[in-house]
């Protein structure tokens, strides 16, 4: 699934318009409104784009004429999710670090897979470095809030200087690897720099949650949905979007209902709520990253 059906550049016009509209909302609305919109988008499009992994694995097996046991795959998937959730309680620091690295790789892969080629090791570093640049631009812009969240998860604060150091190292690695592949890539460097400037402005204007939602939904989840729909059904259309939603609905509802139940049964002001919420979201992210990465390599 290497973005062959959908070139992200075809979506960039609508994405940029939606991004600037979202930025306008950040200027004129209070953080409470931004956060409400962010929750709605994350729980809808955000979770939806990762809710069809089982179907993707089924179609991949069919295309390769491999045996496919639905219940066995589902059991492994659920077990993996529970294992990741457990890791956040046993080794929260390790789990948090892995979650950031997995997310960074996933964001980078989605954005760059149709634009650059290279061997497996090169692409791992390239995708991850780019994703870390995005994440730590966000973390540095909201370092106080991010440090508070990290403290709730691992028990100590991270100074903003460390965010900036990691941002600098990631940017250096990304630029170095880009220069190695400059002549062989399909990259419009000025356009990519413009995107980074847009992200910088958004991250430093909107609230933490709204800034993340703008990037996550508009620049990752929606393009990923387009790629998945094209992979499953051959092209992107309203009809195929509806089919995608129907096939993923039960998994999406299960995730959202579980999250809502936990919200009502766990005191939101207690120390354990934020780490639990974070581990829940991370737990459903890990297997999704592995599924998409595996399909991209096939």
Short mmCIF file of C-alpha atoms in Angstrom, two decimals:
data_model
loop_
_atom_site.label_atom_id
_atom_site.label_comp_id
_atom_site.label_asym_id
_atom_site.label_seq_id
_atom_site.Cartn_x
_atom_site.Cartn_y
_atom_site.Cartn_z
CA UNK A 1 0.00 0.00 0.00
CA UNK A 2 2.45 2.61 -1.18
CA UNK A 3 0.13 5.53 -1.99
CA UNK A 4 -0.10 4.34 -5.59
CA UNK A 5 -3.80 5.05 -5.78
CA UNK A 6 -3.79 8.38 -4.00
CA UNK A 7 -1.05 10.97 -4.34
CA UNK A 8 -1.18 13.21 -1.28
CA UNK A 9 -0.22 16.23 -3.39
CA UNK A 10 -3.67 16.01 -5.02
CA UNK A 11 -5.19 16.61 -1.61
CA UNK A 12 -2.84 19.38 -0.54
CA UNK A 13 -5.06 22.25 -1.74
CA UNK A 14 -8.06 21.16 0.33
CA UNK A 15 -5.79 20.24 3.22
CA UNK A 16 -4.16 23.68 3.29
CA UNK A 17 -7.53 25.44 3.12
CA UNK A 18 -8.85 23.32 5.98
CA UNK A 19 -5.63 23.95 7.92
CA UNK A 20 -5.87 27.72 7.63
CA UNK A 21 -9.56 27.58 8.54
CA UNK A 22 -8.61 25.57 11.63
CA UNK A 23 -5.97 28.17 12.41
CA UNK A 24 -8.64 30.87 12.17
CA UNK A 25 -10.70 28.94 14.72
CA UNK A 26 -7.68 28.89 17.02
CA UNK A 27 -7.45 32.69 16.87
CA UNK A 28 -11.13 33.46 17.43
CA UNK A 29 -12.32 30.71 19.76
CA UNK A 30 -11.43 29.89 23.35
CA UNK A 31 -9.35 26.84 24.20
CA UNK A 32 -12.43 25.05 25.57
CA UNK A 33 -14.09 25.19 22.15
CA UNK A 34 -10.87 24.12 20.41
CA UNK A 35 -10.49 21.17 22.76
CA UNK A 36 -14.09 20.05 22.22
CA UNK A 37 -13.62 20.12 18.44
CA UNK A 38 -10.32 18.28 18.83
CA UNK A 39 -11.92 15.49 20.85
CA UNK A 40 -14.69 15.12 18.26
CA UNK A 41 -12.22 14.89 15.37
CA UNK A 42 -9.83 12.54 17.17
CA UNK A 43 -12.64 10.20 18.24
CA UNK A 44 -14.18 10.22 14.76
CA UNK A 45 -11.69 10.48 11.90
CA UNK A 46 -8.68 9.85 14.12
CA UNK A 47 -9.84 6.55 15.54
CA UNK A 48 -11.65 5.57 12.34
CA UNK A 49 -8.46 5.59 10.28
CA UNK A 50 -7.02 2.90 12.54
CA UNK A 51 -10.18 0.83 12.94
CA UNK A 52 -9.96 -1.30 9.79
CA UNK A 53 -6.66 -3.10 10.37
CA UNK A 54 -8.30 -6.54 10.47
CA UNK A 55 -9.95 -5.93 7.09
CA UNK A 56 -6.65 -4.72 5.63
CA UNK A 57 -4.91 -7.89 6.80
CA UNK A 58 -7.72 -10.00 5.35
CA UNK A 59 -7.48 -8.34 1.93
CA UNK A 60 -3.69 -8.60 1.97
CA UNK A 61 -3.90 -12.34 2.70
CA UNK A 62 -6.42 -12.80 -0.10
CA UNK A 63 -4.23 -10.94 -2.61
CA UNK A 64 -1.29 -13.16 -1.71
CA UNK A 65 -3.42 -16.33 -1.57
CA UNK A 66 -2.40 -16.89 2.03
CA UNK A 67 -4.55 -18.69 4.63
CA UNK A 68 -6.45 -16.30 6.88
CA UNK A 69 -7.98 -17.19 10.25
CA UNK A 70 -10.13 -14.23 11.32
CA UNK A 71 -10.51 -15.23 14.97
CA UNK A 72 -6.83 -16.05 15.38
CA UNK A 73 -5.78 -12.70 13.89
CA UNK A 74 -8.35 -10.86 16.01
CA UNK A 75 -7.14 -12.65 19.15
CA UNK A 76 -3.50 -11.75 18.42
CA UNK A 77 -4.51 -8.15 17.72
CA UNK A 78 -6.44 -7.79 20.98
CA UNK A 79 -3.65 -9.49 22.93
CA UNK A 80 -1.13 -7.06 21.45
CA UNK A 81 -3.31 -4.10 22.44
CA UNK A 82 -3.64 -5.38 26.00
CA UNK A 83 0.12 -6.05 26.21
CA UNK A 84 0.93 -2.48 25.20
CA UNK A 85 -1.57 -1.12 27.72
CA UNK A 86 0.06 -3.26 30.40
CA UNK A 87 3.51 -2.00 29.44
CA UNK A 88 2.44 1.54 30.32
CA UNK A 89 1.89 0.40 33.90
CA UNK A 90 4.91 -1.87 34.21
CA UNK A 91 7.49 0.26 32.37
CA UNK A 92 5.80 3.60 31.59
CA UNK A 93 9.02 5.34 30.54
CA UNK A 94 9.89 2.62 28.03
CA UNK A 95 6.32 2.51 26.74
CA UNK A 96 6.21 6.29 26.31
CA UNK A 97 9.52 6.34 24.45
CA UNK A 98 8.43 3.54 22.13
CA UNK A 99 5.08 5.22 21.52
CA UNK A 100 6.77 8.46 20.46
CA UNK A 101 9.17 6.60 18.15
CA UNK A 102 6.40 4.46 16.61
CA UNK A 103 4.21 7.51 16.09
CA UNK A 104 7.08 9.49 14.57
CA UNK A 105 7.87 6.68 12.14
CA UNK A 106 4.19 6.32 11.23
CA UNK A 107 3.74 10.04 10.54
CA UNK A 108 6.91 10.14 8.46
CA UNK A 109 5.99 7.04 6.50
CA UNK A 110 2.55 8.39 5.61
CA UNK A 111 3.97 11.69 4.40
CA UNK A 112 7.05 10.48 2.51
CA UNK A 113 6.44 6.97 1.18
CA UNK A 114 5.39 8.16 -2.28
CA UNK A 115 8.16 10.75 -2.48
CA UNK A 116 11.43 9.02 -1.63
CA UNK A 117 13.08 5.62 -2.08
CA UNK A 118 15.84 3.87 -0.19
CA UNK A 119 16.81 0.72 1.65
CA UNK A 120 14.90 -0.38 4.74
CA UNK A 121 17.33 1.08 7.29
CA UNK A 122 17.56 4.43 5.50
CA UNK A 123 13.78 4.79 5.34
CA UNK A 124 13.34 3.87 9.01
CA UNK A 125 15.70 6.67 10.06
CA UNK A 126 14.33 9.12 7.50
CA UNK A 127 10.66 8.59 8.39
CA UNK A 128 11.35 8.60 12.13
CA UNK A 129 13.51 11.74 12.00
CA UNK A 130 10.82 13.65 10.12
CA UNK A 131 8.11 12.48 12.51
CA UNK A 132 10.22 13.49 15.51
CA UNK A 133 10.68 16.95 14.01
CA UNK A 134 6.89 17.31 13.82
CA UNK A 135 6.24 15.95 17.31
CA UNK A 136 8.95 17.96 19.02
CA UNK A 137 7.95 21.15 17.25
CA UNK A 138 4.62 20.58 18.98
CA UNK A 139 6.17 19.58 22.31
CA UNK A 140 8.50 22.59 22.38
CA UNK A 141 5.62 24.95 21.59
CA UNK A 142 3.60 23.58 24.54
CA UNK A 143 6.41 22.39 26.78
CA UNK A 144 4.69 23.16 30.10
CA UNK A 145 1.54 21.17 29.29
CA UNK A 146 3.51 18.35 27.69
CA UNK A 147 5.83 18.15 30.71
CA UNK A 148 2.80 17.91 33.01
CA UNK A 149 1.38 15.03 30.95
CA UNK A 150 4.74 13.24 30.92
CA UNK A 151 5.00 13.70 34.69
CA UNK A 152 1.61 12.04 35.15
CA UNK A 153 2.83 9.08 33.09
CA UNK A 154 6.42 8.49 34.20
CA UNK A 155 6.72 10.49 37.42
CA UNK A 156 9.19 13.24 36.55
CA UNK A 157 9.31 16.40 34.47
CA UNK A 158 11.17 16.88 31.21
CA UNK A 159 12.72 20.31 30.79
CA UNK A 160 11.99 22.22 27.58
CA UNK A 161 15.72 22.19 26.81
CA UNK A 162 15.51 18.44 26.17
CA UNK A 163 12.62 18.94 23.75
CA UNK A 164 14.69 21.46 21.82
CA UNK A 165 17.77 19.22 21.83
CA UNK A 166 15.81 16.26 20.44
CA UNK A 167 14.19 18.59 17.89
CA UNK A 168 17.62 19.82 16.78
CA UNK A 169 19.11 16.32 16.53
CA UNK A 170 16.08 15.02 14.61
CA UNK A 171 16.20 17.98 12.21
CA UNK A 172 19.92 17.41 11.62
CA UNK A 173 19.40 13.70 10.86
CA UNK A 174 16.45 14.47 8.59
CA UNK A 175 18.31 17.15 6.60
CA UNK A 176 21.42 14.96 6.29
CA UNK A 177 19.44 11.99 4.98
CA UNK A 178 17.47 14.23 2.65
CA UNK A 179 20.68 15.61 1.12
CA UNK A 180 21.87 12.05 0.48
CA UNK A 181 18.76 11.34 -1.59
CA UNK A 182 18.15 14.82 -2.99
CA UNK A 183 18.78 14.01 -6.67
CA UNK A 184 16.87 10.71 -6.55
CA UNK A 185 13.75 11.94 -4.77
CA UNK A 186 10.48 13.50 -5.91
CA UNK A 187 10.71 16.19 -3.25
CA UNK A 188 9.79 19.83 -3.71
CA UNK A 189 11.96 21.12 -0.89
CA UNK A 190 10.38 24.58 -0.89
CA UNK A 191 6.92 23.06 -0.52
CA UNK A 192 8.10 20.81 2.32
CA UNK A 193 9.68 23.79 4.11
CA UNK A 194 6.41 25.67 3.65
CA UNK A 195 4.54 22.78 5.28
CA UNK A 196 6.93 22.86 8.25
CA UNK A 197 6.41 26.61 8.55
CA UNK A 198 2.64 26.05 8.57
CA UNK A 199 3.01 23.44 11.32
CA UNK A 200 5.22 25.79 13.34
CA UNK A 201 2.62 28.57 13.13
CA UNK A 202 -0.24 26.23 14.06
CA UNK A 203 1.62 24.67 16.97
CA UNK A 204 2.48 28.10 18.39
CA UNK A 205 -1.01 29.55 17.88
CA UNK A 206 -3.50 26.83 18.79
CA UNK A 207 -3.92 25.00 22.09
CA UNK A 208 -1.96 21.77 22.50
CA UNK A 209 -4.92 19.49 21.79
CA UNK A 210 -6.24 21.53 18.85
CA UNK A 211 -2.77 21.89 17.32
CA UNK A 212 -2.27 18.13 17.52
CA UNK A 213 -5.74 17.48 16.08
CA UNK A 214 -5.12 19.77 13.09
CA UNK A 215 -1.95 17.89 12.17
CA UNK A 216 -3.18 14.43 13.10
CA UNK A 217 -6.52 14.63 11.29
CA UNK A 218 -5.81 16.82 8.26
CA UNK A 219 -2.24 15.77 7.52
CA UNK A 220 -2.29 12.15 8.61
CA UNK A 221 -5.64 10.47 9.28
CA UNK A 222 -7.54 11.71 6.22
CA UNK A 223 -4.70 10.96 3.74
CA UNK A 224 -4.34 7.55 5.40
CA UNK A 225 -8.07 6.91 5.02
CA UNK A 226 -7.78 7.78 1.33
CA UNK A 227 -4.89 5.34 0.90
CA UNK A 228 -6.68 2.55 2.75
CA UNK A 229 -9.92 2.97 0.80
CA UNK A 230 -8.00 2.88 -2.48
CA UNK A 231 -6.11 -0.23 -1.38
CA UNK A 232 -9.28 -2.05 -0.30
CA UNK A 233 -11.66 -1.05 -3.09
CA UNK A 234 -9.54 0.15 -6.01
CA UNK A 235 -10.31 3.87 -5.95
CA UNK A 236 -11.48 6.70 -3.73
CA UNK A 237 -15.20 7.50 -3.95
CA UNK A 238 -18.15 8.29 -1.71
CA UNK A 239 -19.49 4.75 -2.22
CA UNK A 240 -16.21 3.19 -1.16
CA UNK A 241 -15.89 5.53 1.82
CA UNK A 242 -19.29 4.30 3.03
CA UNK A 243 -18.15 0.69 2.56
CA UNK A 244 -15.01 1.45 4.55
CA UNK A 245 -17.01 2.97 7.40
CA UNK A 246 -19.37 -0.02 7.47
CA UNK A 247 -16.55 -2.56 7.58
CA UNK A 248 -14.73 -0.70 10.36
CA UNK A 249 -17.79 0.41 12.33
CA UNK A 250 -17.81 -2.41 14.88
CA UNK A 251 -14.12 -1.91 15.74
CA UNK A 252 -14.49 1.86 15.89
CA UNK A 253 -17.57 1.62 18.12
CA UNK A 254 -15.82 -0.88 20.38
CA UNK A 255 -12.89 1.51 20.82
CA UNK A 256 -15.03 4.59 21.45
CA UNK A 257 -17.45 2.81 23.80
CA UNK A 258 -14.55 1.35 25.78
CA UNK A 259 -13.00 4.80 26.10
CA UNK A 260 -16.30 6.37 27.19
CA UNK A 261 -16.93 3.65 29.77
CA UNK A 262 -13.46 4.11 31.21
CA UNK A 263 -14.02 7.87 31.31
CA UNK A 264 -17.13 7.46 33.46
CA UNK A 265 -15.69 4.76 35.71
CA UNK A 266 -12.32 6.39 36.36
CA UNK A 267 -12.12 9.73 38.17
CA UNK A 268 -10.78 12.24 35.65
CA UNK A 269 -9.08 14.22 38.41
CA UNK A 270 -7.14 11.25 39.79
CA UNK A 271 -3.49 10.67 39.06
CA UNK A 272 -4.22 7.46 37.20
CA UNK A 273 -6.66 8.80 34.62
CA UNK A 274 -4.31 10.59 32.21
CA UNK A 275 -1.77 7.73 32.09
CA UNK A 276 -4.64 5.28 31.53
CA UNK A 277 -6.14 7.39 28.74
CA UNK A 278 -2.73 7.82 27.14
CA UNK A 279 -1.95 4.10 27.36
CA UNK A 280 -5.34 3.29 25.81
CA UNK A 281 -4.70 5.50 22.79
CA UNK A 282 -1.14 4.23 22.50
CA UNK A 283 -2.28 0.62 22.76
CA UNK A 284 -4.49 0.90 19.68
CA UNK A 285 -1.80 2.85 17.84
CA UNK A 286 1.03 0.28 18.09
CA UNK A 287 -0.63 -2.56 16.13
CA UNK A 288 -2.00 -0.10 13.56
CA UNK A 289 1.50 1.20 12.85
CA UNK A 290 2.78 -2.35 12.37
CA UNK A 291 -0.10 -3.30 10.06
CA UNK A 292 0.28 -0.24 7.81
CA UNK A 293 4.06 -0.54 7.72
CA UNK A 294 3.77 -4.22 6.80
CA UNK A 295 1.36 -3.46 3.96
CA UNK A 296 3.63 -0.71 2.66
CA UNK A 297 6.52 -3.16 2.50
CA UNK A 298 4.51 -5.86 0.72
#
